[in-house]
mmCIF file of C-alpha atoms and ligand atoms in Angstrom:
data_model
loop_
_atom_site.group_PDB
_atom_site.id
_atom_site.type_symbol
_atom_site.label_atom_id
_atom_site.label_comp_id
_atom_site.label_asym_id
_atom_site.label_seq_id
_atom_site.Cartn_x
_atom_site.Cartn_y
_atom_site.Cartn_z
ATOM 1 C CA MET A 1 -85.202 -54.132 -14.209
ATOM 2 C CA LYS A 2 -81.793 -53.684 -12.667
ATOM 3 C CA GLY A 3 -80.998 -56.306 -10.037
ATOM 4 C CA TYR A 4 -78.416 -56.940 -7.330
ATOM 5 C CA ARG A 5 -77.623 -60.007 -5.227
ATOM 6 C CA ILE A 6 -77.425 -59.189 -1.536
ATOM 7 C CA LEU A 7 -76.249 -61.720 1.021
ATOM 8 C CA VAL A 8 -77.710 -61.031 4.454
ATOM 9 C CA LEU A 9 -75.878 -62.522 7.421
ATOM 10 C CA PRO A 10 -77.903 -61.692 10.555
ATOM 11 C CA GLY A 11 -75.488 -63.468 12.933
ATOM 12 C CA ASP A 12 -75.998 -63.529 16.693
ATOM 13 C CA GLY A 13 -77.545 -61.592 19.567
ATOM 14 C CA ILE A 14 -79.508 -58.622 18.252
ATOM 15 C CA GLY A 15 -78.223 -59.342 14.704
ATOM 16 C CA PRO A 16 -81.469 -60.969 13.449
ATOM 17 C CA GLU A 17 -83.629 -58.187 14.966
ATOM 18 C CA ILE A 18 -81.689 -55.287 13.434
ATOM 19 C CA THR A 19 -81.124 -56.837 9.987
ATOM 20 C CA ARG A 20 -84.882 -57.561 9.776
ATOM 21 C CA GLU A 21 -85.544 -53.814 10.054
ATOM 22 C CA ALA A 22 -82.857 -52.945 7.484
ATOM 23 C CA LEU A 23 -84.457 -55.423 5.064
ATOM 24 C CA LYS A 24 -87.825 -53.686 5.435
ATOM 25 C CA VAL A 25 -86.122 -50.471 4.335
ATOM 26 C CA LEU A 26 -84.262 -52.115 1.429
ATOM 27 C CA ARG A 27 -87.468 -53.738 0.137
ATOM 28 C CA PHE A 28 -89.260 -50.401 0.212
ATOM 29 C CA VAL A 29 -86.415 -48.638 -1.614
ATOM 30 C CA GLY A 30 -86.221 -51.453 -4.191
ATOM 31 C CA GLU A 31 -89.886 -51.020 -5.043
ATOM 32 C CA ARG A 32 -89.758 -47.243 -5.155
ATOM 33 C CA TYR A 33 -86.661 -47.097 -7.381
ATOM 34 C CA GLY A 34 -87.549 -50.133 -9.494
ATOM 35 C CA VAL A 35 -84.430 -52.043 -8.519
ATOM 36 C CA GLY A 36 -84.571 -55.768 -7.761
ATOM 37 C CA PHE A 37 -82.748 -56.763 -4.597
ATOM 38 C CA HIS A 38 -82.324 -60.549 -4.654
ATOM 39 C CA ILE A 39 -81.819 -61.383 -1.030
ATOM 40 C CA THR A 40 -80.291 -64.570 0.349
ATOM 41 C CA GLU A 41 -80.027 -65.097 4.103
ATOM 42 C CA ALA A 42 -77.442 -67.379 5.685
ATOM 43 C CA LEU A 43 -75.973 -68.301 9.041
ATOM 44 C CA VAL A 44 -72.721 -66.869 10.332
ATOM 45 C CA GLY A 45 -70.887 -66.709 13.666
ATOM 46 C CA GLY A 46 -72.375 -68.480 16.678
ATOM 47 C CA ALA A 47 -75.562 -69.326 14.767
ATOM 48 C CA SER A 48 -73.460 -71.207 12.215
ATOM 49 C CA ILE A 49 -71.438 -72.938 14.954
ATOM 50 C CA GLU A 50 -74.695 -74.259 16.467
ATOM 51 C CA ARG A 51 -75.852 -75.706 13.135
ATOM 52 C CA HIS A 52 -72.638 -76.638 11.336
ATOM 53 C CA GLY A 53 -69.881 -76.611 13.967
ATOM 54 C CA VAL A 54 -67.964 -73.795 12.235
ATOM 55 C CA PRO A 55 -68.509 -70.007 12.221
ATOM 56 C CA LEU A 56 -68.387 -69.766 8.415
ATOM 57 C CA THR A 57 -69.120 -72.665 6.055
ATOM 58 C CA GLU A 58 -67.620 -73.045 2.578
ATOM 59 C CA GLU A 59 -71.135 -72.627 1.123
ATOM 60 C CA VAL A 60 -71.639 -69.274 2.830
ATOM 61 C CA LEU A 61 -68.175 -68.082 1.832
ATOM 62 C CA ASP A 62 -69.003 -69.035 -1.729
ATOM 63 C CA LEU A 63 -72.276 -67.086 -1.537
ATOM 64 C CA ALA A 64 -70.323 -64.122 -0.157
ATOM 65 C CA LEU A 65 -67.852 -64.254 -3.030
ATOM 66 C CA LYS A 66 -70.678 -64.352 -5.575
ATOM 67 C CA SER A 67 -72.895 -61.655 -4.064
ATOM 68 C CA ASP A 68 -72.823 -57.969 -5.060
ATOM 69 C CA ALA A 69 -72.877 -56.842 -1.425
ATOM 70 C CA ILE A 70 -73.159 -58.306 2.061
ATOM 71 C CA LEU A 71 -75.191 -56.940 4.953
ATOM 72 C CA LEU A 72 -74.016 -58.285 8.295
ATOM 73 C CA GLY A 73 -75.696 -57.917 11.695
ATOM 74 C CA ALA A 74 -73.168 -58.887 14.364
ATOM 75 C CA VAL A 75 -71.503 -62.017 15.664
ATOM 76 C CA GLY A 76 -70.450 -63.360 19.052
ATOM 77 C CA GLY A 77 -71.811 -63.775 22.529
ATOM 78 C CA PRO A 78 -71.127 -65.375 25.921
ATOM 79 C CA ARG A 79 -72.328 -68.807 24.706
ATOM 80 C CA TRP A 80 -69.221 -69.201 22.537
ATOM 81 C CA GLU A 81 -66.628 -67.425 24.674
ATOM 82 C CA GLY A 82 -65.175 -70.706 26.012
ATOM 83 C CA LEU A 83 -64.367 -71.997 22.525
ATOM 84 C CA ASP A 84 -60.914 -72.108 21.031
ATOM 85 C CA TYR A 85 -60.008 -68.904 19.137
ATOM 86 C CA SER A 86 -59.843 -70.829 15.861
ATOM 87 C CA VAL A 87 -63.590 -71.626 15.970
ATOM 88 C CA ARG A 88 -64.973 -68.529 17.713
ATOM 89 C CA PRO A 89 -67.802 -66.616 15.979
ATOM 90 C CA GLU A 90 -65.482 -63.638 15.327
ATOM 91 C CA ARG A 91 -63.323 -65.859 13.089
ATOM 92 C CA ALA A 92 -66.096 -65.624 10.494
ATOM 93 C CA LEU A 93 -65.543 -61.881 10.175
ATOM 94 C CA LEU A 94 -61.791 -62.244 9.879
ATOM 95 C CA ALA A 95 -62.221 -64.963 7.232
ATOM 96 C CA LEU A 96 -64.716 -62.880 5.239
ATOM 97 C CA ARG A 97 -62.438 -59.826 5.367
ATOM 98 C CA LYS A 98 -59.476 -61.913 4.243
ATOM 99 C CA GLU A 99 -61.206 -63.953 1.510
ATOM 100 C CA LEU A 100 -62.962 -60.908 0.058
ATOM 101 C CA ASP A 101 -59.767 -58.858 0.428
ATOM 102 C CA LEU A 102 -61.648 -56.034 2.151
ATOM 103 C CA PHE A 103 -58.826 -53.519 2.455
ATOM 104 C CA ALA A 104 -60.816 -50.294 2.909
ATOM 105 C CA ASN A 105 -62.941 -49.497 5.935
ATOM 106 C CA LEU A 106 -65.381 -46.594 5.754
ATOM 107 C CA ARG A 107 -66.815 -45.169 8.959
ATOM 108 C CA PRO A 108 -69.053 -42.141 8.630
ATOM 109 C CA ALA A 109 -69.729 -39.858 11.570
ATOM 110 C CA LYS A 110 -72.826 -37.792 10.932
ATOM 111 C CA LEU A 111 -74.570 -35.861 13.635
ATOM 112 C CA TYR A 112 -78.331 -35.987 13.464
ATOM 113 C CA LYS A 113 -79.667 -32.685 14.753
ATOM 114 C CA PRO A 114 -82.294 -34.153 17.101
ATOM 115 C CA LEU A 115 -79.474 -36.035 18.881
ATOM 116 C CA LEU A 116 -77.225 -32.984 19.319
ATOM 117 C CA SER A 117 -77.353 -33.267 23.084
ATOM 118 C CA ALA A 118 -76.130 -36.910 23.019
ATOM 119 C CA SER A 119 -72.618 -35.747 22.101
ATOM 120 C CA THR A 120 -70.189 -35.038 24.905
ATOM 121 C CA LEU A 121 -68.946 -31.994 22.974
ATOM 122 C CA LYS A 122 -70.580 -28.564 22.858
ATOM 123 C CA GLU A 123 -73.516 -28.362 20.478
ATOM 124 C CA GLU A 124 -72.015 -25.427 18.533
ATOM 125 C CA VAL A 125 -68.914 -27.542 17.808
ATOM 126 C CA VAL A 126 -70.651 -30.711 16.606
ATOM 127 C CA GLU A 127 -73.756 -29.336 14.914
ATOM 128 C CA GLY A 128 -73.578 -30.217 11.215
ATOM 129 C CA VAL A 129 -70.731 -32.742 11.517
ATOM 130 C CA ASP A 130 -70.818 -35.066 8.500
ATOM 131 C CA LEU A 131 -67.557 -36.853 7.718
ATOM 132 C CA VAL A 132 -66.191 -40.262 6.716
ATOM 133 C CA VAL A 133 -62.973 -41.893 7.830
ATOM 134 C CA VAL A 134 -61.472 -44.127 5.120
ATOM 135 C CA ARG A 135 -59.052 -46.456 6.870
ATOM 136 C CA GLU A 136 -56.612 -48.887 5.258
ATOM 137 C CA LEU A 137 -57.434 -52.232 6.836
ATOM 138 C CA THR A 138 -54.987 -54.923 5.777
ATOM 139 C CA GLY A 139 -51.518 -53.364 5.998
ATOM 140 C CA GLY A 140 -49.358 -51.174 8.202
ATOM 141 C CA LEU A 141 -48.314 -51.711 11.780
ATOM 142 C CA TYR A 142 -50.868 -54.454 12.563
ATOM 143 C CA PHE A 143 -49.597 -56.830 9.892
ATOM 144 C CA GLY A 144 -46.021 -55.738 9.070
ATOM 145 C CA THR A 145 -43.085 -58.000 9.784
ATOM 146 C CA PRO A 146 -40.802 -58.441 11.649
ATOM 147 C CA LYS A 147 -43.138 -58.506 14.645
ATOM 148 C CA GLY A 148 -43.088 -60.139 18.062
ATOM 149 C CA VAL A 149 -41.371 -60.099 21.426
ATOM 150 C CA GLU A 150 -37.935 -61.655 21.796
ATOM 151 C CA ARG A 151 -35.752 -62.327 24.813
ATOM 152 C CA LEU A 152 -32.247 -60.972 24.474
ATOM 153 C CA PRO A 153 -29.148 -62.778 25.841
ATOM 154 C CA ASP A 154 -29.008 -60.394 28.809
ATOM 155 C CA GLY A 155 -32.566 -61.408 29.792
ATOM 156 C CA MET A 156 -34.134 -58.180 28.596
ATOM 157 C CA GLU A 157 -37.194 -58.460 26.336
ATOM 158 C CA ARG A 158 -37.600 -56.562 23.085
ATOM 159 C CA GLY A 159 -40.915 -55.943 21.306
ATOM 160 C CA VAL A 160 -41.096 -55.122 17.611
ATOM 161 C CA ASN A 161 -43.823 -54.115 15.187
ATOM 162 C CA THR A 162 -43.210 -52.796 11.720
ATOM 163 C CA MET A 163 -45.160 -50.223 9.775
ATOM 164 C CA VAL A 164 -44.964 -51.284 6.134
ATOM 165 C CA TYR A 165 -46.761 -50.012 3.052
ATOM 166 C CA THR A 166 -45.997 -50.656 -0.592
ATOM 167 C CA THR A 167 -46.874 -48.283 -3.410
ATOM 168 C CA PRO A 168 -49.751 -50.468 -4.753
ATOM 169 C CA GLU A 169 -51.270 -50.755 -1.264
ATOM 170 C CA ILE A 170 -51.284 -46.969 -0.903
ATOM 171 C CA GLU A 171 -52.532 -46.414 -4.430
ATOM 172 C CA ARG A 172 -55.575 -48.657 -4.043
ATOM 173 C CA ILE A 173 -56.714 -47.185 -0.711
ATOM 174 C CA ALA A 174 -56.075 -43.663 -2.050
ATOM 175 C CA ARG A 175 -58.348 -44.398 -5.028
ATOM 176 C CA VAL A 176 -61.089 -45.522 -2.648
ATOM 177 C CA GLY A 177 -60.635 -42.282 -0.694
ATOM 178 C CA PHE A 178 -60.867 -40.097 -3.799
ATOM 179 C CA ARG A 179 -63.903 -41.991 -5.137
ATOM 180 C CA VAL A 180 -65.687 -41.655 -1.793
ATOM 181 C CA ALA A 181 -64.908 -37.921 -1.836
ATOM 182 C CA GLN A 182 -66.324 -37.669 -5.364
ATOM 183 C CA LYS A 183 -69.609 -39.076 -4.044
ATOM 184 C CA ARG A 184 -69.643 -36.512 -1.218
ATOM 185 C CA ARG A 185 -68.430 -32.899 -0.880
ATOM 186 C CA LYS A 186 -65.202 -33.553 -2.815
ATOM 187 C CA ARG A 187 -62.709 -32.728 -0.083
ATOM 188 C CA LEU A 188 -60.092 -35.254 1.019
ATOM 189 C CA THR A 189 -57.723 -34.879 3.977
ATOM 190 C CA SER A 190 -54.922 -37.439 3.882
ATOM 191 C CA VAL A 191 -53.560 -38.034 7.376
ATOM 192 C CA ASP A 192 -49.971 -39.135 8.017
ATOM 193 C CA LYS A 193 -46.923 -38.489 10.167
ATOM 194 C CA ALA A 194 -44.639 -37.669 7.286
ATOM 195 C CA ASN A 195 -42.414 -35.458 9.438
ATOM 196 C CA VAL A 196 -41.281 -38.510 11.456
ATOM 197 C CA LEU A 197 -42.240 -41.786 9.749
ATOM 198 C CA GLU A 198 -40.669 -42.589 6.372
ATOM 199 C CA THR A 199 -43.494 -45.038 5.576
ATOM 200 C CA THR A 200 -45.978 -42.194 5.719
ATOM 201 C CA GLU A 201 -43.646 -39.930 3.763
ATOM 202 C CA LEU A 202 -44.169 -42.469 0.981
ATOM 203 C CA TRP A 203 -47.887 -42.426 1.795
ATOM 204 C CA ARG A 204 -48.035 -38.651 1.233
ATOM 205 C CA LYS A 205 -46.063 -38.864 -2.006
ATOM 206 C CA VAL A 206 -48.260 -41.619 -3.472
ATOM 207 C CA VAL A 207 -51.554 -40.038 -2.365
ATOM 208 C CA THR A 208 -50.465 -36.754 -3.978
ATOM 209 C CA ARG A 209 -49.650 -38.559 -7.220
ATOM 210 C CA VAL A 210 -52.956 -40.486 -7.262
ATOM 211 C CA GLY A 211 -54.713 -37.183 -6.544
ATOM 212 C CA GLU A 212 -53.706 -35.917 -9.980
ATOM 213 C CA GLU A 213 -56.202 -38.437 -11.425
ATOM 214 C CA TYR A 214 -59.000 -36.756 -9.454
ATOM 215 C CA PRO A 215 -58.740 -33.018 -10.221
ATOM 216 C CA ASP A 216 -62.321 -32.472 -8.998
ATOM 217 C CA VAL A 217 -61.325 -33.480 -5.445
ATOM 218 C CA GLU A 218 -59.560 -30.940 -3.235
ATOM 219 C CA LEU A 219 -56.679 -32.765 -1.492
ATOM 220 C CA SER A 220 -54.955 -31.605 1.675
ATOM 221 C CA HIS A 221 -52.525 -33.305 4.070
ATOM 222 C CA MET A 222 -52.535 -33.246 7.855
ATOM 223 C CA TYR A 223 -50.327 -34.784 10.536
ATOM 224 C CA VAL A 224 -52.154 -37.326 12.670
ATOM 225 C CA ASP A 225 -51.577 -35.496 15.965
ATOM 226 C CA ASN A 226 -53.061 -32.327 14.496
ATOM 227 C CA CYS A 227 -55.989 -34.308 13.043
ATOM 228 C CA ALA A 228 -56.789 -35.788 16.474
ATOM 229 C CA MET A 229 -56.910 -32.233 17.794
ATOM 230 C CA GLN A 230 -58.877 -30.749 14.868
ATOM 231 C CA LEU A 231 -61.555 -33.454 15.169
ATOM 232 C CA ILE A 232 -62.379 -32.113 18.609
ATOM 233 C CA ARG A 233 -61.700 -28.424 17.867
ATOM 234 C CA GLU A 234 -63.478 -27.974 14.539
ATOM 235 C CA PRO A 235 -64.834 -31.282 13.174
ATOM 236 C CA ARG A 236 -66.982 -29.592 10.513
ATOM 237 C CA GLN A 237 -63.845 -28.822 8.455
ATOM 238 C CA PHE A 238 -63.657 -32.515 7.396
ATOM 239 C CA ASP A 239 -65.412 -34.307 4.566
ATOM 240 C CA VAL A 240 -63.295 -37.438 3.920
ATOM 241 C CA ILE A 241 -60.309 -38.412 6.070
ATOM 242 C CA LEU A 242 -57.972 -40.919 4.397
ATOM 243 C CA THR A 243 -55.465 -42.705 6.578
ATOM 244 C CA GLU A 244 -53.474 -45.855 7.297
ATOM 245 C CA ASN A 245 -54.526 -48.718 9.538
ATOM 246 C CA THR A 246 -53.405 -47.716 13.047
ATOM 247 C CA PHE A 247 -54.119 -43.999 12.715
ATOM 248 C CA GLY A 248 -57.521 -44.900 11.233
ATOM 249 C CA ASP A 249 -58.341 -47.262 14.083
ATOM 250 C CA ILE A 250 -57.897 -44.441 16.569
ATOM 251 C CA LEU A 251 -59.318 -41.549 14.523
ATOM 252 C CA SER A 252 -62.473 -43.459 13.498
ATOM 253 C CA ASP A 253 -63.301 -44.151 17.150
ATOM 254 C CA GLU A 254 -62.631 -40.533 18.024
ATOM 255 C CA ALA A 255 -64.829 -39.348 15.151
ATOM 256 C CA ALA A 256 -67.575 -41.788 16.203
ATOM 257 C CA MET A 257 -67.746 -40.252 19.643
ATOM 258 C CA LEU A 258 -68.568 -36.855 18.139
ATOM 259 C CA THR A 259 -72.045 -38.205 17.465
ATOM 260 C CA GLY A 260 -72.741 -39.873 20.785
ATOM 261 C CA SER A 261 -74.498 -43.203 20.336
ATOM 262 C CA ILE A 262 -73.090 -46.591 19.287
ATOM 263 C CA GLY A 263 -76.508 -47.706 18.005
ATOM 264 C CA MET A 264 -76.323 -45.071 15.253
ATOM 265 C CA LEU A 265 -72.969 -45.892 13.619
ATOM 266 C CA PRO A 266 -72.749 -47.724 10.285
ATOM 267 C CA SER A 267 -69.676 -48.967 8.432
ATOM 268 C CA ALA A 268 -68.563 -50.390 5.107
ATOM 269 C CA SER A 269 -65.593 -52.527 4.152
ATOM 270 C CA LEU A 270 -64.656 -52.467 0.487
ATOM 271 C CA GLY A 271 -62.324 -54.724 -1.476
ATOM 272 C CA SER A 272 -61.080 -55.235 -4.972
ATOM 273 C CA ALA A 273 -63.295 -55.537 -8.044
ATOM 274 C CA LYS A 274 -64.962 -58.817 -9.046
ATOM 275 C CA GLU A 275 -64.887 -60.119 -12.633
ATOM 276 C CA ASP A 276 -68.050 -58.157 -13.446
ATOM 277 C CA GLY A 277 -66.385 -54.925 -12.261
ATOM 278 C CA MET A 278 -68.379 -54.544 -9.041
ATOM 279 C CA VAL A 279 -66.349 -53.945 -5.905
ATOM 280 C CA ARG A 280 -66.639 -56.574 -3.161
ATOM 281 C CA ALA A 281 -68.239 -55.009 -0.115
ATOM 282 C CA MET A 282 -69.564 -55.802 3.330
ATOM 283 C CA TYR A 283 -71.767 -53.407 5.306
ATOM 284 C CA GLU A 284 -72.324 -53.715 9.050
ATOM 285 C CA PRO A 285 -73.065 -51.652 12.145
ATOM 286 C CA VAL A 286 -70.034 -50.667 14.238
ATOM 287 C CA HIS A 287 -71.548 -52.144 17.404
ATOM 288 C CA GLY A 288 -71.479 -55.808 18.451
ATOM 289 C CA SER A 289 -74.192 -58.384 19.089
ATOM 290 C CA ALA A 290 -75.363 -56.760 22.361
ATOM 291 C CA PRO A 291 -76.267 -60.076 24.068
ATOM 292 C CA ASP A 292 -77.545 -58.141 27.109
ATOM 293 C CA ILE A 293 -80.584 -56.974 25.113
ATOM 294 C CA GLU A 294 -80.962 -59.944 22.724
ATOM 295 C CA GLY A 295 -84.521 -60.987 21.862
ATOM 296 C CA LYS A 296 -86.140 -58.055 23.678
ATOM 297 C CA ASN A 297 -86.981 -56.058 20.543
ATOM 298 C CA ILE A 298 -85.379 -52.946 22.055
ATOM 299 C CA ALA A 299 -82.148 -52.713 20.009
ATOM 300 C CA ASN A 300 -81.572 -49.639 17.889
ATOM 301 C CA PRO A 301 -81.752 -50.714 14.221
ATOM 302 C CA ILE A 302 -80.539 -47.353 12.850
ATOM 303 C CA ALA A 303 -76.833 -48.301 12.543
ATOM 304 C CA THR A 304 -77.843 -51.301 10.408
ATOM 305 C CA ILE A 305 -80.350 -49.295 8.376
ATOM 306 C CA LEU A 306 -77.648 -46.681 7.719
ATOM 307 C CA SER A 307 -75.263 -49.508 6.749
ATOM 308 C CA ALA A 308 -77.829 -50.588 4.144
ATOM 309 C CA SER A 309 -77.970 -46.963 3.047
ATOM 310 C CA MET A 310 -74.179 -46.981 2.569
ATOM 311 C CA MET A 311 -74.619 -50.112 0.447
ATOM 312 C CA LEU A 312 -76.946 -48.199 -1.862
ATOM 313 C CA ARG A 313 -74.488 -45.297 -2.158
ATOM 314 C CA TYR A 314 -71.201 -47.136 -2.522
ATOM 315 C CA SER A 315 -72.134 -50.482 -4.137
ATOM 316 C CA PHE A 316 -75.181 -49.628 -6.236
ATOM 317 C CA ASP A 317 -74.533 -45.956 -7.031
ATOM 318 C CA MET A 318 -77.937 -45.015 -5.599
ATOM 319 C CA ALA A 319 -76.919 -41.810 -3.810
ATOM 320 C CA SER A 320 -80.396 -40.280 -3.846
ATOM 321 C CA ALA A 321 -81.977 -43.399 -2.301
ATOM 322 C CA SER A 322 -79.260 -43.291 0.336
ATOM 323 C CA GLU A 323 -80.049 -39.639 1.063
ATOM 324 C CA ASP A 324 -83.759 -40.505 1.270
ATOM 325 C CA ILE A 325 -82.967 -43.006 4.024
ATOM 326 C CA GLU A 326 -80.812 -40.543 5.940
ATOM 327 C CA ARG A 327 -83.561 -37.937 5.717
ATOM 328 C CA ALA A 328 -86.164 -40.483 6.864
ATOM 329 C CA VAL A 329 -83.987 -41.320 9.890
ATOM 330 C CA GLU A 330 -83.673 -37.626 10.677
ATOM 331 C CA ARG A 331 -87.433 -37.092 10.347
ATOM 332 C CA VAL A 332 -88.243 -39.975 12.690
ATOM 333 C CA LEU A 333 -85.808 -38.594 15.252
ATOM 334 C CA GLU A 334 -87.351 -35.136 14.822
ATOM 335 C CA LYS A 335 -90.733 -36.656 15.637
ATOM 336 C CA GLY A 336 -89.187 -37.688 18.938
ATOM 337 C CA LEU A 337 -89.126 -41.467 18.412
ATOM 338 C CA ARG A 338 -86.276 -43.149 20.296
ATOM 339 C CA THR A 339 -85.149 -46.676 21.073
ATOM 340 C CA PRO A 340 -84.116 -46.963 24.754
ATOM 341 C CA ASP A 341 -80.368 -46.430 24.043
ATOM 342 C CA ILE A 342 -81.002 -42.886 22.737
ATOM 343 C CA TYR A 343 -84.055 -42.088 24.846
ATOM 344 C CA SER A 344 -84.185 -38.839 26.795
ATOM 345 C CA GLU A 345 -86.982 -37.172 28.743
ATOM 346 C CA GLY A 346 -89.683 -35.676 26.582
ATOM 347 C CA THR A 347 -89.204 -38.166 23.715
ATOM 348 C CA THR A 348 -91.219 -41.308 22.881
ATOM 349 C CA LYS A 349 -89.754 -44.728 23.551
ATOM 350 C CA VAL A 350 -90.253 -47.229 20.704
ATOM 351 C CA THR A 351 -89.181 -50.823 20.029
ATOM 352 C CA CYS A 352 -86.711 -51.994 17.410
ATOM 353 C CA SER A 353 -89.471 -53.018 14.990
ATOM 354 C CA GLU A 354 -91.476 -49.839 15.607
ATOM 355 C CA MET A 355 -88.376 -47.797 14.741
ATOM 356 C CA GLY A 356 -87.950 -49.768 11.494
ATOM 357 C CA ASP A 357 -91.626 -49.294 10.618
ATOM 358 C CA ALA A 358 -91.439 -45.572 11.375
ATOM 359 C CA ILE A 359 -88.425 -45.155 9.073
ATOM 360 C CA VAL A 360 -90.212 -46.994 6.254
ATOM 361 C CA GLU A 361 -93.271 -44.816 6.847
ATOM 362 C CA ALA A 362 -91.132 -41.647 6.748
ATOM 363 C CA LEU A 363 -89.623 -42.838 3.462
ATOM 364 C CA GLY A 364 -93.092 -42.992 1.997
ATOM 365 C CA GLU A 365 -94.069 -39.485 3.127
HETATM 366 P P1 LIG B 1 -71.643 -54.404 21.952
HETATM 367 O O1 LIG B 1 -71.437 -53.345 20.938
HETATM 368 O O2 LIG B 1 -72.346 -55.620 21.507
HETATM 369 O O3 LIG B 1 -72.443 -53.786 23.197
HETATM 370 C C1 LIG B 1 -71.963 -52.720 24.002
HETATM 371 C C2 LIG B 1 -73.148 -52.029 24.704
HETATM 372 O O4 LIG B 1 -73.857 -51.266 23.741
HETATM 373 C C3 LIG B 1 -74.148 -53.007 25.303
HETATM 374 O O5 LIG B 1 -74.670 -52.472 26.489
HETATM 375 C C4 LIG B 1 -75.235 -53.092 24.257
HETATM 376 O O6 LIG B 1 -76.514 -53.397 24.784
HETATM 377 C C5 LIG B 1 -75.213 -51.690 23.647
HETATM 378 N N1 LIG B 1 -75.585 -51.726 22.227
HETATM 379 C C6 LIG B 1 -74.827 -52.148 21.190
HETATM 380 N N2 LIG B 1 -75.510 -52.058 20.051
HETATM 381 C C7 LIG B 1 -76.720 -51.562 20.369
HETATM 382 C C8 LIG B 1 -77.883 -51.259 19.607
HETATM 383 N N3 LIG B 1 -77.954 -51.429 18.282
HETATM 384 N N4 LIG B 1 -78.961 -50.778 20.275
HETATM 385 C C9 LIG B 1 -78.934 -50.578 21.583
HETATM 386 N N5 LIG B 1 -77.873 -50.844 22.359
HETATM 387 C C10 LIG B 1 -76.771 -51.342 21.758
HETATM 388 O O7 LIG B 1 -70.197 -54.764 22.531
HETATM 389 P P2 LIG B 1 -69.783 -55.901 23.593
HETATM 390 O O8 LIG B 1 -70.811 -56.016 24.664
HETATM 391 O O9 LIG B 1 -68.382 -55.574 23.951
HETATM 392 O O10 LIG B 1 -69.745 -57.238 22.749
HETATM 393 C C11 LIG B 1 -70.807 -58.202 22.722
HETATM 394 C C12 LIG B 1 -70.470 -59.291 21.733
HETATM 395 O O11 LIG B 1 -70.386 -58.703 20.415
HETATM 396 C C13 LIG B 1 -69.107 -59.946 21.972
HETATM 397 O O12 LIG B 1 -69.254 -61.333 21.723
HETATM 398 C C14 LIG B 1 -68.195 -59.309 20.952
HETATM 399 O O13 LIG B 1 -67.146 -60.161 20.592
HETATM 400 C C15 LIG B 1 -69.148 -59.099 19.808
HETATM 401 N N6 LIG B 1 -68.754 -58.034 18.878
HETATM 402 C C16 LIG B 1 -69.020 -58.250 17.571
HETATM 403 C C17 LIG B 1 -68.752 -57.257 16.639
HETATM 404 C C18 LIG B 1 -69.116 -57.525 15.210
HETATM 405 O O14 LIG B 1 -69.844 -58.466 14.919
HETATM 406 N N7 LIG B 1 -68.664 -56.719 14.272
HETATM 407 C C19 LIG B 1 -68.205 -56.047 17.038
HETATM 408 C C20 LIG B 1 -67.965 -55.821 18.395
HETATM 409 C C21 LIG B 1 -68.253 -56.831 19.315
#
């Protein structure tokens, strides 16, 4: 039997509640598809600070480096807000991203029909939206040097940030973009500002060249200002959007809002290949640890369940299992089951664990 090692890091706040539900789903899928998921759970973030004094121990980092995929809940909360930045729960995420070299961030925005009315846009515009933003995560304006604020001799201050990309950095994120497109509807829109920024002129050139290796994927280019507009005007035109760090930060939030609810949004961060050829990857909901609803069993587990579904698609090449999960989520929503964050009149309010159970049940139907 095929087997994968999954490291589960529930973290803080609602993290343990939502990862518990995602694990129910993974166990069910493992049995149905005859795949062994070897699951190890460990502490991260505030939970690790309480036990070990640090947000990420060497042991857990080592487990992360050895695992085939990581499923993370969320970290952070008011209990640790007074701590020095170097030992805050969020440092664990930064360290994991850095040590695993997670340079590609994938954020899907898929509108589930029963939640059409949750979007702030007109239903006829957002119905059927199903896209992914692939964002470069470790380069560009946020990391380029020189950076900083300096005081000039005349007393004036001057702030500088630098948008830098090298050919290999663009090539590797472009390959992720094309491979993601191959696993979807095979259309890739590369977003840049090549009419103004030389860095993104290089981006366009390199993406075009890499595209020749993927003749089955239809590549187009779009300026970022136009893309921001098109996402609101006609979002259904997109399948995969590939873009650099800053543009991706903004566009992925914009795309997320097409669908309405933060409790529904999954994400994946992918890195380079391990020795055995598998790509390092961490899957987590977009939302945080929601300390305001911690321990009440009312959090929406769907973002985490859909993150596990992304794990199946992108790490384990189990696209049909991933589609099964998405369909099960849709069916449960069609039945009118809602956690409080997506509740509306006429639907049935359920708890976090009831939502997980209902999704597992729908998978078995
Ligand atoms: P948040 O996403 O945790 O919560 C924002 C609001 O959305 C809250 O009202 C919360 O109850 C609600 N919410 C979030 N997820 C939900 C879910 N699954 N179901 C139902 N409601 C949900 O953001 P915040 O309040 O700004 O941050 C809280 C803590 O989370 C902070 O310590 C922050 O640093 C941390 N955080 C962690 C991550 C991460 O681990 N990746 C990301 C963002 C924030």
